[in-house]
Coordinates of N, CA and C in Angstrom, one line a residue:
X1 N 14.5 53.1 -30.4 CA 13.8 53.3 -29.1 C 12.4 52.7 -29.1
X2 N 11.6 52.9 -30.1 CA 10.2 52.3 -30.2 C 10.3 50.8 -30.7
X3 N 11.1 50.3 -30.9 CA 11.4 48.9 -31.0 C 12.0 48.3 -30.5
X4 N 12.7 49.2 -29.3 CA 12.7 48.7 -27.8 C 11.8 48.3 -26.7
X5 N 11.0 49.2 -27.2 CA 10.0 49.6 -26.3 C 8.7 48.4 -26.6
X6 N 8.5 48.3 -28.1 CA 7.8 47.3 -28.6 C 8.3 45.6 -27.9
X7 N 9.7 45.7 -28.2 CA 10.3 44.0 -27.5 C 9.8 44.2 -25.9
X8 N 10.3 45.4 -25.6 CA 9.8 44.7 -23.9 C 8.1 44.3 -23.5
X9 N 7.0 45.5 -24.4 CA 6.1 45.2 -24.4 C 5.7 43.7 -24.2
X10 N 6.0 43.0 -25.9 CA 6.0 42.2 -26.2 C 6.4 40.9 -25.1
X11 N 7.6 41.0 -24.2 CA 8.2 40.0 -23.5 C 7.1 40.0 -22.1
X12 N 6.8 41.3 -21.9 CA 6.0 41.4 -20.4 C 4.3 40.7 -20.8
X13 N 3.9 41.0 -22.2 CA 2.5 40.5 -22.6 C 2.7 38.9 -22.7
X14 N 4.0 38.1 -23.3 CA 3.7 36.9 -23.6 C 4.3 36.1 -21.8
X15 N 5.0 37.0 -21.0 CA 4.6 36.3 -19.4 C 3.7 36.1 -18.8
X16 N 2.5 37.1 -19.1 CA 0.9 37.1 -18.6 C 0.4 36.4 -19.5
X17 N 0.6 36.1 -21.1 CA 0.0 35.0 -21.2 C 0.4 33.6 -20.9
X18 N 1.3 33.7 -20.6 CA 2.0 32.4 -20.4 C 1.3 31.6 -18.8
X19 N 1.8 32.8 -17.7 CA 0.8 32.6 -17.0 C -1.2 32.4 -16.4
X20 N -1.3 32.9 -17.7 CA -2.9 32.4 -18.0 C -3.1 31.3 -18.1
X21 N -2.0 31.0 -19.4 CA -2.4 29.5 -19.9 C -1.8 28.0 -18.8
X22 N -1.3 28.7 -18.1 CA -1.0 27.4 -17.2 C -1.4 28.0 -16.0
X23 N -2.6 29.0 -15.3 CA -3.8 28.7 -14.6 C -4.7 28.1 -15.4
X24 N -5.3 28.4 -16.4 CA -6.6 27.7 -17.2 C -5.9 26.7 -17.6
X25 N -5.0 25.9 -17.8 CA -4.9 24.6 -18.1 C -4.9 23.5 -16.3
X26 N -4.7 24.5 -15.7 CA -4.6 23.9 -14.1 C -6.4 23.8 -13.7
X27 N -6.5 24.6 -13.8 CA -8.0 25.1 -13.9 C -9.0 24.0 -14.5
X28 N -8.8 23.3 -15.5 CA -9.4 22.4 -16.1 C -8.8 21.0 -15.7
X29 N -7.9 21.1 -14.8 CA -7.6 19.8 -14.6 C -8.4 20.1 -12.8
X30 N -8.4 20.9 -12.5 CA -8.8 21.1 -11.1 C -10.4 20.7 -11.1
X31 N -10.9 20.9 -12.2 CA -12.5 20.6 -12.7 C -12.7 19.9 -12.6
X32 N -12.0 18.6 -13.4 CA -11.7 17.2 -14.4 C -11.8 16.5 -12.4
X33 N -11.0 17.0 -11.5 CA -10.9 15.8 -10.6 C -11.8 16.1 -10.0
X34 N -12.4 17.6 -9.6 CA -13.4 17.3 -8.7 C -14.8 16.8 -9.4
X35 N -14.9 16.6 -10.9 CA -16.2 15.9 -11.2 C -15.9 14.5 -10.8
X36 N -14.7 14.0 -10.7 CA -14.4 12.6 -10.2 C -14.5 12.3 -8.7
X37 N -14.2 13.7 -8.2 CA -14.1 13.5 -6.1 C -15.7 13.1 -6.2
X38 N -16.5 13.9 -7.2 CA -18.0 13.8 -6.7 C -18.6 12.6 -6.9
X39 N -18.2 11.5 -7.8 CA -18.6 10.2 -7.8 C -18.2 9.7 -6.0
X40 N -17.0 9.6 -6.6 CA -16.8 9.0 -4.9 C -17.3 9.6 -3.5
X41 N -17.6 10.9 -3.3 CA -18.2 11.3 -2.4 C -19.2 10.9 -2.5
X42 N -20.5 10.8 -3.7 CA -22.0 10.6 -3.6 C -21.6 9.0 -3.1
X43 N -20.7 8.3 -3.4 CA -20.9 7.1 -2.9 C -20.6 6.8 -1.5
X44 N -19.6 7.1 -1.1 CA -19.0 7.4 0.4 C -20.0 7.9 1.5
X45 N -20.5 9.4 0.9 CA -21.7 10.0 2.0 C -21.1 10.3 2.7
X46 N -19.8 10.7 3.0 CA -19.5 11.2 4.2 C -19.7 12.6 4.4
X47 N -20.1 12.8 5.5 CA -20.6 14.0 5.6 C -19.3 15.2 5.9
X48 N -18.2 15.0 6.5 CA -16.9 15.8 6.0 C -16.3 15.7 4.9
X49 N -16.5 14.7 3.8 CA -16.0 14.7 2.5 C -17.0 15.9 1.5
X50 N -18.6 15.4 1.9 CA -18.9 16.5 1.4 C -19.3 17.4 1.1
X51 N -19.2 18.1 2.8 CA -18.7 19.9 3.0 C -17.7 20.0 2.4
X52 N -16.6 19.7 2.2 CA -15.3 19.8 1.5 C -15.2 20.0 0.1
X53 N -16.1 18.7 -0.2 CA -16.6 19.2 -1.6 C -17.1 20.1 -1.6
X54 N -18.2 20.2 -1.3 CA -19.2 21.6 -1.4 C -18.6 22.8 -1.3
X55 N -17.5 23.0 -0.4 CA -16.6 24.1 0.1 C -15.9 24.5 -1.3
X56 N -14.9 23.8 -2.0 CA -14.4 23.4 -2.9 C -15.1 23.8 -4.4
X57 N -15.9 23.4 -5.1 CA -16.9 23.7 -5.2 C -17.7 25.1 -5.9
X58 N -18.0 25.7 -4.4 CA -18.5 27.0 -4.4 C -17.1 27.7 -4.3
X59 N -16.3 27.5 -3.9 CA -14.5 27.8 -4.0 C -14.5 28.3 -6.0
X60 N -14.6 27.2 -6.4 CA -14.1 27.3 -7.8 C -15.0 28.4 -8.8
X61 N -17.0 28.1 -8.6 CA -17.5 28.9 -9.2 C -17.5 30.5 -8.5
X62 N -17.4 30.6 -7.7 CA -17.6 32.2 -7.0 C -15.7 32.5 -7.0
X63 N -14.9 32.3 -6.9 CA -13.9 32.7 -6.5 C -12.4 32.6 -7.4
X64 N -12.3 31.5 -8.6 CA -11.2 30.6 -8.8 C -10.9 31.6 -10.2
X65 N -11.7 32.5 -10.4 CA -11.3 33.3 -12.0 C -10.3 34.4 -11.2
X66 N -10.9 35.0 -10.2 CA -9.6 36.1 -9.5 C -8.7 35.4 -8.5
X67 N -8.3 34.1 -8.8 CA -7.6 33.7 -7.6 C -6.0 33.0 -8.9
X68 N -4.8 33.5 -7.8 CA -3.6 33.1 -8.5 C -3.1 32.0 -9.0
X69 N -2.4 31.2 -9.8 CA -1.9 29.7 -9.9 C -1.8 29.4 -8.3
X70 N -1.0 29.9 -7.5 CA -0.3 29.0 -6.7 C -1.9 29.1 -5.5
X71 N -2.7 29.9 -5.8 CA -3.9 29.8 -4.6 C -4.6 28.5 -5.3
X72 N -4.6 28.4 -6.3 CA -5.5 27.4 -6.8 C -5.0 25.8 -7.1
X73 N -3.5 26.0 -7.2 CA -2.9 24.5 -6.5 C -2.8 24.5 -5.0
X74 N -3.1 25.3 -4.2 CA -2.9 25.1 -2.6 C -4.8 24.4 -2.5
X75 N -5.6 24.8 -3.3 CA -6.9 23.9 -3.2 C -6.7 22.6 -3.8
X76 N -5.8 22.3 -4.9 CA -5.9 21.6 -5.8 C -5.0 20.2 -5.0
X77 N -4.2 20.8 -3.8 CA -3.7 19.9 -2.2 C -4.6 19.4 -2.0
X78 N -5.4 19.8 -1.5 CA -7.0 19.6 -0.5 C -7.5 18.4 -1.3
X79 N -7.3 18.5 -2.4 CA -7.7 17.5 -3.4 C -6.8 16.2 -3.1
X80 N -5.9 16.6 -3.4 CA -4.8 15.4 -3.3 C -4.8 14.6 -1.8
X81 N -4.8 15.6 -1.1 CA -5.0 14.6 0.6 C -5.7 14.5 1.2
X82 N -6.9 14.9 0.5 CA -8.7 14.4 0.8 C -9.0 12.9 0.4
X83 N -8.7 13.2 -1.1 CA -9.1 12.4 -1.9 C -7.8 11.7 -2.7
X84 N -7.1 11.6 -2.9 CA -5.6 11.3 -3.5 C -5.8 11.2 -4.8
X85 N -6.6 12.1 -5.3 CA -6.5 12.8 -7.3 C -5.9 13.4 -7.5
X86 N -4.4 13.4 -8.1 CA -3.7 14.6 -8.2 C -3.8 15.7 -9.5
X87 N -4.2 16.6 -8.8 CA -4.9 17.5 -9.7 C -2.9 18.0 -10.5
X88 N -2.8 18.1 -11.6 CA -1.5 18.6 -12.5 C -1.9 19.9 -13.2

């Protein structure tokens, strides 16, 4: 019974890490492109590229540690059909 109990533990703990590790690996790729949107924006200057950035942004530092995989590839869109970096 206690090493039933221990396997399911076990299987429910390595889902949540599993799920960690592929937000914080998304997470670092979601970084990686917007330090690249930001070249191109400072060169561009547009001024809806970069509110968007900035939106984005202040999105990742204030908000992106409590926010789900799939909320943080629906920003990591925004990316891709803003800017066509596809965040992985």
């Amino acid at each position: 019974e206690d090493i039933d109990k221990m396997i399911e533990d076990a299987e429910k703990y390595r889902a949540q890490d599993d799920e960690l590790n592929a937000k914080m690996e998304y997470k670092t790729s979601f970084e990686e492109a917007l330090f690249t949107v930001q070249s191109k924006v400072a060169e561009s200057n547009k001024e809806s590229e970069v509110k968007e950035l900035t939106d984005l942004m202040d999105w990742l530092e204030l908000d992106s540690e409590s926010a789900s995989l799939d909320e943080m590839k629906k920003r990591g869109r925004i990316i891709e059909d803003t800017w066509g970096i596809i965040v992985q």
